[in-house]
Coordinates of C-alpha atoms in Angstrom, one line a residue:
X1 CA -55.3 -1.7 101.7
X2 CA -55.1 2.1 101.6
X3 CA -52.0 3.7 99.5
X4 CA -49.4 5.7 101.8
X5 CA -49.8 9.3 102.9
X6 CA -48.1 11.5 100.5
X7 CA -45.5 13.2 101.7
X8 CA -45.4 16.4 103.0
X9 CA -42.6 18.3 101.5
X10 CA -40.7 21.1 103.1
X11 CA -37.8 23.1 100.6
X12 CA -35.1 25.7 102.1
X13 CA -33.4 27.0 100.0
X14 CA -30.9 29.6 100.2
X15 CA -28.9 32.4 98.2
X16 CA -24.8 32.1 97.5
X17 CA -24.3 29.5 100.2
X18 CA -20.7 27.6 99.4
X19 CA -21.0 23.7 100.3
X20 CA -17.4 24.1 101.6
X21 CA -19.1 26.3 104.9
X22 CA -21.4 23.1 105.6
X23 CA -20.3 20.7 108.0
X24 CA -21.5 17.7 106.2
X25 CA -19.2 19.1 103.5
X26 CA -16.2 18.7 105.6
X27 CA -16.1 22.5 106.1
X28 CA -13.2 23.6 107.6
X29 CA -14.4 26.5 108.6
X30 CA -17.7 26.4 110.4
X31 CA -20.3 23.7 111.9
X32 CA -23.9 23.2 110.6
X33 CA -25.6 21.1 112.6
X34 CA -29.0 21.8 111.5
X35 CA -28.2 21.3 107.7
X36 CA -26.0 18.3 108.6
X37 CA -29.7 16.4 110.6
X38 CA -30.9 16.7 106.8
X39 CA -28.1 15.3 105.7
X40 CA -27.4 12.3 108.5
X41 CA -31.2 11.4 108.2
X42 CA -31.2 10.9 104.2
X43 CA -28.7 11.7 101.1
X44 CA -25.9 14.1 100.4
X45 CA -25.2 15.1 96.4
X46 CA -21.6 15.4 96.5
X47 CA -22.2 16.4 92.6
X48 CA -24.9 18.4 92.6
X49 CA -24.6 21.0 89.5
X50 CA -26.6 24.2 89.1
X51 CA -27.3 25.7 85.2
X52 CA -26.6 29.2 85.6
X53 CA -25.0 30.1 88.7
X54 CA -27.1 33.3 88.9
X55 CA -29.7 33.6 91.7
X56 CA -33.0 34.5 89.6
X57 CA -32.2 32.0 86.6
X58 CA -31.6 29.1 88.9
X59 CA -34.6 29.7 91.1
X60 CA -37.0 29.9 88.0
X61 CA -35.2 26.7 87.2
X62 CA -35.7 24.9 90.6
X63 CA -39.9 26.0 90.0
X64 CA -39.9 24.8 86.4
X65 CA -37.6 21.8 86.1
X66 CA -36.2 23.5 82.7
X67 CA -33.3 24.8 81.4
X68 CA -32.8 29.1 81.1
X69 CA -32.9 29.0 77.7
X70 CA -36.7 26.9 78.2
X71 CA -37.8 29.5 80.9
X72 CA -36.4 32.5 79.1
X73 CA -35.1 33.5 82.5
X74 CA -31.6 34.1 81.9
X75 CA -30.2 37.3 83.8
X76 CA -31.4 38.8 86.9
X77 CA -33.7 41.4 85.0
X78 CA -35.5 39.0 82.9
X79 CA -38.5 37.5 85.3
X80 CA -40.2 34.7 85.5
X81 CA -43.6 34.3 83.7
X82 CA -46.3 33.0 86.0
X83 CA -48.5 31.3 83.7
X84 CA -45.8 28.6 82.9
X85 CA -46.0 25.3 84.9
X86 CA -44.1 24.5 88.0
X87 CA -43.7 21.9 90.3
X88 CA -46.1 23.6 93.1
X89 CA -48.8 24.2 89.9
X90 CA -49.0 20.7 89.8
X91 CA -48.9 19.8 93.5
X92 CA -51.6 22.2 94.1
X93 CA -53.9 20.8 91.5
X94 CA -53.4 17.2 92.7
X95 CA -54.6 18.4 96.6
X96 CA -51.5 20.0 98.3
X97 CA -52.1 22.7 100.6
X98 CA -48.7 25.2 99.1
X99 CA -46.8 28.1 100.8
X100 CA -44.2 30.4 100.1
X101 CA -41.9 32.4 102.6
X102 CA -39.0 34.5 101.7
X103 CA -36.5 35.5 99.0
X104 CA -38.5 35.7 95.6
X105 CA -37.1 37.0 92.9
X106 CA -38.5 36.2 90.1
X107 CA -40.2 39.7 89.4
X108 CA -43.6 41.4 90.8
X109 CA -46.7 41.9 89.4
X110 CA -49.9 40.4 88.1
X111 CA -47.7 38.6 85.1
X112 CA -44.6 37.7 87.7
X113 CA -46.1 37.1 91.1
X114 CA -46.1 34.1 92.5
X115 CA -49.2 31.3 91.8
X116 CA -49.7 28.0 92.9
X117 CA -49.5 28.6 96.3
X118 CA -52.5 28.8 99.0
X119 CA -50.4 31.8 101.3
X120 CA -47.0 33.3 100.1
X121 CA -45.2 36.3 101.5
X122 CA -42.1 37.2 99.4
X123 CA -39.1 39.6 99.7
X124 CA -38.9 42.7 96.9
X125 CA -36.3 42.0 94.7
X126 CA -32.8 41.1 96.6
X127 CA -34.7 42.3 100.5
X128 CA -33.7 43.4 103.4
X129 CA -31.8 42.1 106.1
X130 CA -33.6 43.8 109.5
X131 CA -37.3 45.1 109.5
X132 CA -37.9 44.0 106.2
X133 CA -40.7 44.3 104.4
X134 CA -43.2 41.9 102.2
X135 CA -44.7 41.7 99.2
X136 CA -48.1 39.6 99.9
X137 CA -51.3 39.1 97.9
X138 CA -53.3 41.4 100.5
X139 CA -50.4 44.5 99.9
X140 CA -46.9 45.0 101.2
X141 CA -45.8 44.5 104.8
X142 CA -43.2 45.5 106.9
X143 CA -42.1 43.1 110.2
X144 CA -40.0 43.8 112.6
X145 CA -36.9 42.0 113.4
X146 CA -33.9 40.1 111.6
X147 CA -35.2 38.6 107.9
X148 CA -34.0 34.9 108.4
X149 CA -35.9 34.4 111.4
X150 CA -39.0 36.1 109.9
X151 CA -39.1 33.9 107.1
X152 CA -38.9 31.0 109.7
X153 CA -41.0 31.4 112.3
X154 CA -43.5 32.5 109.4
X155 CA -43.1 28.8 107.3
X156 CA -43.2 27.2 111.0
X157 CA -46.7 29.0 112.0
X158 CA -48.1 28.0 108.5
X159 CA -47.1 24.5 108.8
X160 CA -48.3 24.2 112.2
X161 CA -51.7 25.3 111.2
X162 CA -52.3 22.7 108.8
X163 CA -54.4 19.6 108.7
X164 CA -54.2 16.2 107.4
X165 CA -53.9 16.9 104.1
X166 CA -50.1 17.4 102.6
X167 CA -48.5 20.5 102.1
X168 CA -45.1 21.8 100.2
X169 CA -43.7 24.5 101.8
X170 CA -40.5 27.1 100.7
X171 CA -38.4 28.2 102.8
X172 CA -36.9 30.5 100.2
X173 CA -33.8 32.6 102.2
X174 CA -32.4 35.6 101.2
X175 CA -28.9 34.9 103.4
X176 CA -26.5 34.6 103.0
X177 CA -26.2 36.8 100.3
X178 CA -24.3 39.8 100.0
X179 CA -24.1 42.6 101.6
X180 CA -23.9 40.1 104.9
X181 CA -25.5 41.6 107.4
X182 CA -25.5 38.8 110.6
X183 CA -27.9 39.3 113.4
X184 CA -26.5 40.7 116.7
X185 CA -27.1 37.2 118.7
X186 CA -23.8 36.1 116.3
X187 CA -21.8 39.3 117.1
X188 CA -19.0 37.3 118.4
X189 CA -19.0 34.2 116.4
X190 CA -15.5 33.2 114.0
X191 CA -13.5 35.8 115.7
X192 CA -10.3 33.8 115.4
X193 CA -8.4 33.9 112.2
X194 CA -10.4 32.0 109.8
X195 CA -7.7 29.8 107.3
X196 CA -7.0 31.4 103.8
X197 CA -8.3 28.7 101.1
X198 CA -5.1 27.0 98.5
X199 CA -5.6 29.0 95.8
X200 CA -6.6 32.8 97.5
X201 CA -3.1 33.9 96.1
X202 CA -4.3 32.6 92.6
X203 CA -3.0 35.1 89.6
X204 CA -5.1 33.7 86.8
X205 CA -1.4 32.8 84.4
X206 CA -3.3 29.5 83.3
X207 CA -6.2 30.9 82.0
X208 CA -7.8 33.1 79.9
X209 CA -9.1 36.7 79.4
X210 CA -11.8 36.1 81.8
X211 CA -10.1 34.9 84.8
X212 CA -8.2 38.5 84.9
X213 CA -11.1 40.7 83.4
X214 CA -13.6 39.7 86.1
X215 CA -14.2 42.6 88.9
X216 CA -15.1 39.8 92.2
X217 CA -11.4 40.2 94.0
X218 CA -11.7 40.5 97.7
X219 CA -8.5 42.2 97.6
X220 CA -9.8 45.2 95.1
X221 CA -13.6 44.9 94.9
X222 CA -15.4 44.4 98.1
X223 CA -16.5 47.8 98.9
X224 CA -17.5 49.7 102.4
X225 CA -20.6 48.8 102.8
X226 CA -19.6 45.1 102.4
X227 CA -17.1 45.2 105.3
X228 CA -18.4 47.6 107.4
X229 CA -15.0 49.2 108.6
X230 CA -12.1 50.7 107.0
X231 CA -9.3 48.3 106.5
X232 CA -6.2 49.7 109.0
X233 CA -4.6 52.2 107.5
X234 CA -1.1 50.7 108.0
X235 CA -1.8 47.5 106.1
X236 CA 0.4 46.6 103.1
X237 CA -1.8 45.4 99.7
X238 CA -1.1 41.9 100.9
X239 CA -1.9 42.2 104.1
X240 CA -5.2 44.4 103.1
X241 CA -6.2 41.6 101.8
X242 CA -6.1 39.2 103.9
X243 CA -8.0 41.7 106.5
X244 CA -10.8 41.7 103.8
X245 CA -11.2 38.1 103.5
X246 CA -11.5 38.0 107.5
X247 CA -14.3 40.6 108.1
X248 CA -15.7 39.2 104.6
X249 CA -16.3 35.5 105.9
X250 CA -16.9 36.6 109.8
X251 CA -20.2 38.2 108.3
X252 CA -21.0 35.8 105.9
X253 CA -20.3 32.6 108.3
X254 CA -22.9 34.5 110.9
X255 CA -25.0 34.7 108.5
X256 CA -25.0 31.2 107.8
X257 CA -25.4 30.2 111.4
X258 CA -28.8 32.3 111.8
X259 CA -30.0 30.0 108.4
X260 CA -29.0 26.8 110.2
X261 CA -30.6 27.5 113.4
X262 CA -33.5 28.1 111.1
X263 CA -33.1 24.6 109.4
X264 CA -32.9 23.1 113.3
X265 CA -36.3 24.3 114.2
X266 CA -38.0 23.0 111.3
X267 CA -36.5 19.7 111.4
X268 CA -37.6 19.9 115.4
X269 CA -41.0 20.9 114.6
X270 CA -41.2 18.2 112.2
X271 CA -39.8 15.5 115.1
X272 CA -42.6 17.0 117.6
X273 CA -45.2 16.5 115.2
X274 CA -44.2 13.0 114.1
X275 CA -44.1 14.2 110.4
X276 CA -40.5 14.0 109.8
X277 CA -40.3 10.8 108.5
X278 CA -42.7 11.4 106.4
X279 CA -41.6 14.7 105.2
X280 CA -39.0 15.1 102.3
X281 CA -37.4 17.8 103.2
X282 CA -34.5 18.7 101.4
X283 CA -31.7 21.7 101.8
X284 CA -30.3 23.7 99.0
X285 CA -28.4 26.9 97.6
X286 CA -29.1 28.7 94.3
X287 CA -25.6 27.9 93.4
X288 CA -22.3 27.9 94.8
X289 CA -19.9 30.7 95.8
X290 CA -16.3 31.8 96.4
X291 CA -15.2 31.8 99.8
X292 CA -11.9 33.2 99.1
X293 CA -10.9 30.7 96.4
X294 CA -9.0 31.9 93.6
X295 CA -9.3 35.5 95.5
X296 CA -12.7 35.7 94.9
X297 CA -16.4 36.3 96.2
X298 CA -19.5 35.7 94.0
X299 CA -20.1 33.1 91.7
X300 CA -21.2 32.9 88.0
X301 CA -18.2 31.6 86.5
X302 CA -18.4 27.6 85.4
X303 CA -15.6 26.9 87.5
X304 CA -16.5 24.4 90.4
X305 CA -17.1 26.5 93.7
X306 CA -20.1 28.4 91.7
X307 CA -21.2 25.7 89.8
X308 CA -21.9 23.0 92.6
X309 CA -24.4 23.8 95.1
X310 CA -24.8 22.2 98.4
X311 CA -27.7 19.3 98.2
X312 CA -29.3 17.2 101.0
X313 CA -32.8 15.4 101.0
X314 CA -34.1 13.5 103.8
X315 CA -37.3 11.3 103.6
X316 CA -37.0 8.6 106.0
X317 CA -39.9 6.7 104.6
X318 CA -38.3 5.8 101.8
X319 CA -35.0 7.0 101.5
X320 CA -32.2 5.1 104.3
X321 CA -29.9 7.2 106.4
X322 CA -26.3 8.3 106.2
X323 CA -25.6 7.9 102.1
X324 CA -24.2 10.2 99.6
X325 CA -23.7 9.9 95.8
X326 CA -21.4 11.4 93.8
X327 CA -23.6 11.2 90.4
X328 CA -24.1 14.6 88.7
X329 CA -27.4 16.3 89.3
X330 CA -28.9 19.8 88.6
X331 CA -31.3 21.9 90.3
X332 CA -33.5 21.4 87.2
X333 CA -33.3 18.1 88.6
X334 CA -35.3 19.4 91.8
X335 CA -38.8 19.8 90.5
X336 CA -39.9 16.3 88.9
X337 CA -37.8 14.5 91.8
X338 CA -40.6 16.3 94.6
X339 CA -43.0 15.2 92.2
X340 CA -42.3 12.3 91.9
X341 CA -42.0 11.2 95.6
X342 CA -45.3 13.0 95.8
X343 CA -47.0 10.7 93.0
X344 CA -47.5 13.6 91.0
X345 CA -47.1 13.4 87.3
X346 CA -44.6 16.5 86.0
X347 CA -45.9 18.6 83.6
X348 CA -45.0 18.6 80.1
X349 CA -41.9 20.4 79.0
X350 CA -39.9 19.7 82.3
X351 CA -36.2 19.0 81.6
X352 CA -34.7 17.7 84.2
X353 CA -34.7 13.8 85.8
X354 CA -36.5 12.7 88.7
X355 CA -34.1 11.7 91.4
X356 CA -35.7 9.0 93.1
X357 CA -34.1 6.1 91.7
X358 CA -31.1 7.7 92.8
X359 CA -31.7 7.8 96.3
X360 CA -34.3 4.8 96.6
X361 CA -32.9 2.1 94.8
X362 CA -30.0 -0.5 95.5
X363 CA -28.4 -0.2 92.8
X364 CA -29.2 3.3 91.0
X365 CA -28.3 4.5 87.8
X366 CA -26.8 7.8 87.1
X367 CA -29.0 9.8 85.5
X368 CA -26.6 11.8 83.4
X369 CA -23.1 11.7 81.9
X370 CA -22.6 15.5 81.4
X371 CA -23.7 18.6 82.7
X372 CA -24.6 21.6 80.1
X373 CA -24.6 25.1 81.7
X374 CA -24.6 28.3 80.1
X375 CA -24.0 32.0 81.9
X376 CA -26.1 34.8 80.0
X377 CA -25.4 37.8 82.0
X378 CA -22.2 39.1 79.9
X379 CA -20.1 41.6 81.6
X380 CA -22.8 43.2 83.9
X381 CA -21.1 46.3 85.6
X382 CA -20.5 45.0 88.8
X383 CA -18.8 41.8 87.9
X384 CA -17.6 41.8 84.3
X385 CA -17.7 38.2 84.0
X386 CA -18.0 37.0 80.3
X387 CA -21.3 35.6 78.9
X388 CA -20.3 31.4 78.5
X389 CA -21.4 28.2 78.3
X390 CA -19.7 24.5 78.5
X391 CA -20.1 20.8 79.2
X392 CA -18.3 19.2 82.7
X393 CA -18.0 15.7 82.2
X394 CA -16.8 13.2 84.9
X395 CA -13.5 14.1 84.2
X396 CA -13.2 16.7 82.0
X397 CA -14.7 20.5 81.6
X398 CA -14.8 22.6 78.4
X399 CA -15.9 26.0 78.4
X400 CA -16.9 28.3 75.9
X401 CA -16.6 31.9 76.1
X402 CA -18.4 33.7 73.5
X403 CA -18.5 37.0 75.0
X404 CA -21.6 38.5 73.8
X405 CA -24.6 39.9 75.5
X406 CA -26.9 39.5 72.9
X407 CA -28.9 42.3 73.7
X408 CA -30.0 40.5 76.9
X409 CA -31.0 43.2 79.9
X410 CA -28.3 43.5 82.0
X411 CA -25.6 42.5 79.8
X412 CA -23.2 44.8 77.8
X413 CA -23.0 45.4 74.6
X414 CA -19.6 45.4 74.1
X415 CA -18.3 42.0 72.8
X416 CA -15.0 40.6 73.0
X417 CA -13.0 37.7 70.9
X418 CA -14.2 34.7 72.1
X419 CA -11.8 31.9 74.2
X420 CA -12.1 28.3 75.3
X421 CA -11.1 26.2 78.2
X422 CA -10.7 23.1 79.1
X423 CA -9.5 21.4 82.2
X424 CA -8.9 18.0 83.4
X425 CA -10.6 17.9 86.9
X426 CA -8.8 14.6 87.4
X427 CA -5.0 16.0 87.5
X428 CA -6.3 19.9 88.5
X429 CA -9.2 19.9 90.5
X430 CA -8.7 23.8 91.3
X431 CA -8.8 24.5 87.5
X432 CA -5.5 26.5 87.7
X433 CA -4.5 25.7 84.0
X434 CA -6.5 25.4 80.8
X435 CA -5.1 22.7 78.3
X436 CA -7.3 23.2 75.6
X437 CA -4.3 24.2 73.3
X438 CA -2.1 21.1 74.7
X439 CA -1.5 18.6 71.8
X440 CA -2.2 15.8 74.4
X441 CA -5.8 17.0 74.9
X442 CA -6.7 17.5 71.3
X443 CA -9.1 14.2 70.8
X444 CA -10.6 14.7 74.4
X445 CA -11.2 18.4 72.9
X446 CA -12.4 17.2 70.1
X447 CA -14.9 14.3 71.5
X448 CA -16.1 17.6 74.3
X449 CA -16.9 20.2 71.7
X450 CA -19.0 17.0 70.1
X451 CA -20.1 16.4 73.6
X452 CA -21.5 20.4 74.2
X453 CA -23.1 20.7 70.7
X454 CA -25.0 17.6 70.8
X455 CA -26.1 18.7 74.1
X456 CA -27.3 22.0 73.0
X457 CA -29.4 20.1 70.3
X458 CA -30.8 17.8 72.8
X459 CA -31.9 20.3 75.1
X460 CA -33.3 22.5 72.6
X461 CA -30.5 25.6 73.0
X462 CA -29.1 27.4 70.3
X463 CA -25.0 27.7 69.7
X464 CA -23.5 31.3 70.0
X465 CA -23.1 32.3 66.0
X466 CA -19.7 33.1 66.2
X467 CA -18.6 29.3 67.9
X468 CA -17.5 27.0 64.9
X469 CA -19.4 24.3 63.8
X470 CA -17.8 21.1 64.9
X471 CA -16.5 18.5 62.3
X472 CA -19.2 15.9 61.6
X473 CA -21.7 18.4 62.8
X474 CA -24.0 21.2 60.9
X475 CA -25.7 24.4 62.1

């Protein structure tokens, strides 16, 4: 009897894209069909947590299934190096055909260019949203036309030129990142009022230093070139912005629809060949982002709408329609779960957990109990959000600001006195109010700050100096 065609596995992933504007997400504000066929076809991860909610640290960690303290990417200026091992490393050297289109990253060059991969065509840096141009083994080129459908109709003619043998594709989007530049076709898409989130009034009083020092306020910090227009003139602060958060999301929900329409022609393509039940092909963002909440864009932050990304993976060969989980998983997760439903063995060093159990067996077992993350890229003059890292828990999150670059590029070196967190997800699921000094916290704070050192230990990172040692602990 001959063993089962490996599948062929096809990976979009995309930059700053909220769960909360996906329709299988119960968005309120747009519809994704294309994302949502992924989705109704396989498994949603209602709990899926990234590591770093920074786009160049996560995507090295999606490659190398480790954490950034492993890959020693940590900030957007420190690169990926290309002779580490990767989840398309190994595919390639077990007989995949590889390909990569789009939204990079991860630095240029003979010691940062991509490898692994049979074709690739990446974006410089961040890219361009029209007529953009390429980096590509042959030499840089420029296409015309709108980016997201580039990068598209690109992975689509590569995939249609293959043979028998499997393939792993990315589909590796720059949208819908910022400055949020949609394509004409969605001109006149969300032109009704689009609803203010619960907490866009938020004014930080319960919580600390870093809620208030952070530059990411739609109201203040959204610039020209982000909305496009000058606010009217007669417009009050309050009203100002409110304005902002319109023309902000208009653009950046029309630049999510030009992604999904993407994600619909692949998942058709893969219906007209007859692959797409043999394809895993899953649908994610390099971390979350703020739509508005807490008066915010970006992400970076611990707090829940950056650190949860969106997640959906369908393989119908093996993995039943329709289901969701909410277990806690992490992009690092990502690479030894493809390799696994490819029958790959991951290469040594990979940190994360395959996934497959999780979405193959009856009864699966989580396959963590905490999530460690840890932010490097300490007051970076755009955002000023405050180097951290912390453990979320089913319940519970502690977070430890220790407010020091450590020399890191990009960072600052200005420091600042270090402040904790903690918040009980259960009775404030919008983290409004830290209760790390509240009496009736103090053994849950205690068993957390066990929780986050032994977790550092485990996974091989080193505690910021200036943190305390815990009490049955030593440095």
């Amino acid at each position: 009897m001959s063993s089962p065609r490996r599948p062929n596995i096809v990976f979009v992933l995309t930059d700053d894209h909220a769960s909360n504007a996906i329709g299988c997400y119960g968005s309120a504000v747009n519809t994704t069909p294309g994302i949502d066929t992924i989705a109704a076809a396989g498994m949603r991860f209602d709990r899926a947590l990234v590591e770093n909610a920074l786009c160049t640290p996560s995507r090295a960690s999606f490659l190398t299934g480790t954490y950034s303290h492993t890959s020693e990417v940590t900030t957007l200026t420190t690169h990926l190096a290309n002779d580490r091992g990767t989840f398309i490393t190994a595919l390639k050297a077990a007989g995949y055909r590889t390909a990569l289109f789009g939204k990079w990253h991860l630095g240029h060059g003979p010691d940062h260019d991509p490898v692994g991969f049979d074709h690739w065509e990446v974006l410089p840096d961040q890219g361009e949203y029209f007529d953009p141009e390429f980096y590509t083994p042959d030499g840089p080129v420029r296409y015309e036309g709108y980016v997201t459908d580039i990068i598209t109709e690109h992975a689509l003619a590569w995939m249609d030129a293959q043979g028998d043998e499997p393939y792993c594709v990315l589909v590796w989007h720059k949208a819908p990142h910022r400055p949020w530049e949609p394509h004409p076709r969605h001109a006149d898409l969300f032109s009704d009022p689009i609803p203010l989130p619960a907490t866009f009034h938020d004014d930080y009083e319960g919580r600390g230093t870093p809620a208030h020092h952070a530059t990411m306020r739609i109201a203040d910090d959204l610039n020209d070139i982000d909305l496009k227009q000058d606010p009217p003139s007669e417009l009050g602060y309050a009203e100002r912005a409110v304005w902002k958060y319109q023309r902000y999301m208009q653009d950046y929900l029309r630049c999510v629809a030009a992604v999904d329409e993407g994600v619909q022609a692949l998942t058709d393509f893969l219906r007209t060949k007859g692959q797409f039940d043999d394809t895993v092909t899953i649908y994610a963002s390099d971390q979350g982002f703020y739509l508005g909440e807490h008066g915010w864009f970006d992400k970076r932050f611990m707090y829940e709408e950056s650190l949860r990304m969106p997640l959906v993976l369908s393989y119908p060969a093996r993995v039943a329609p329709g289901g969701s989980t909410e277990a806690m998983v992490s992009n690092v997760d990502i690479a030894q779960t493809l390799l696994d439903f490819a029958g790959v063995a991951a290469p040594e060093g990979m940190q994360g957990h395959s996934l497959v159990d999780l979405v193959t067996a009856e009864d699966p077992v989580p396959v963590r109990d905490a999530h460690y993350y840890r932010f490097y890229e300490h007051d970076d003059r755009s955002h000023h959000v405050w180097a951290h890292y912390g453990v979320r828990t089913e319940r519970y999150k502690l977070i430890y600001f220790y407010a020091d670059g450590m020399g890191l590029p990009n960072t600052r070196d200005t420091t600042y006195p270090p402040e904790w967190e903690l918040f009980d997800l259960e009775k404030d699921p919008c983290e409004l109010t830290s209760v790390h000094l509240d009496p009736a916290y103090a053994d849950i704070r205690r068993e957390l700050t066990l929780k986050l050192w032994d977790l550092q230990q485990d996974l091989g990172d080193s505690p910021h100096p200036r943190q305390p040692v815990p009490e049955g602990r030593t440095r």
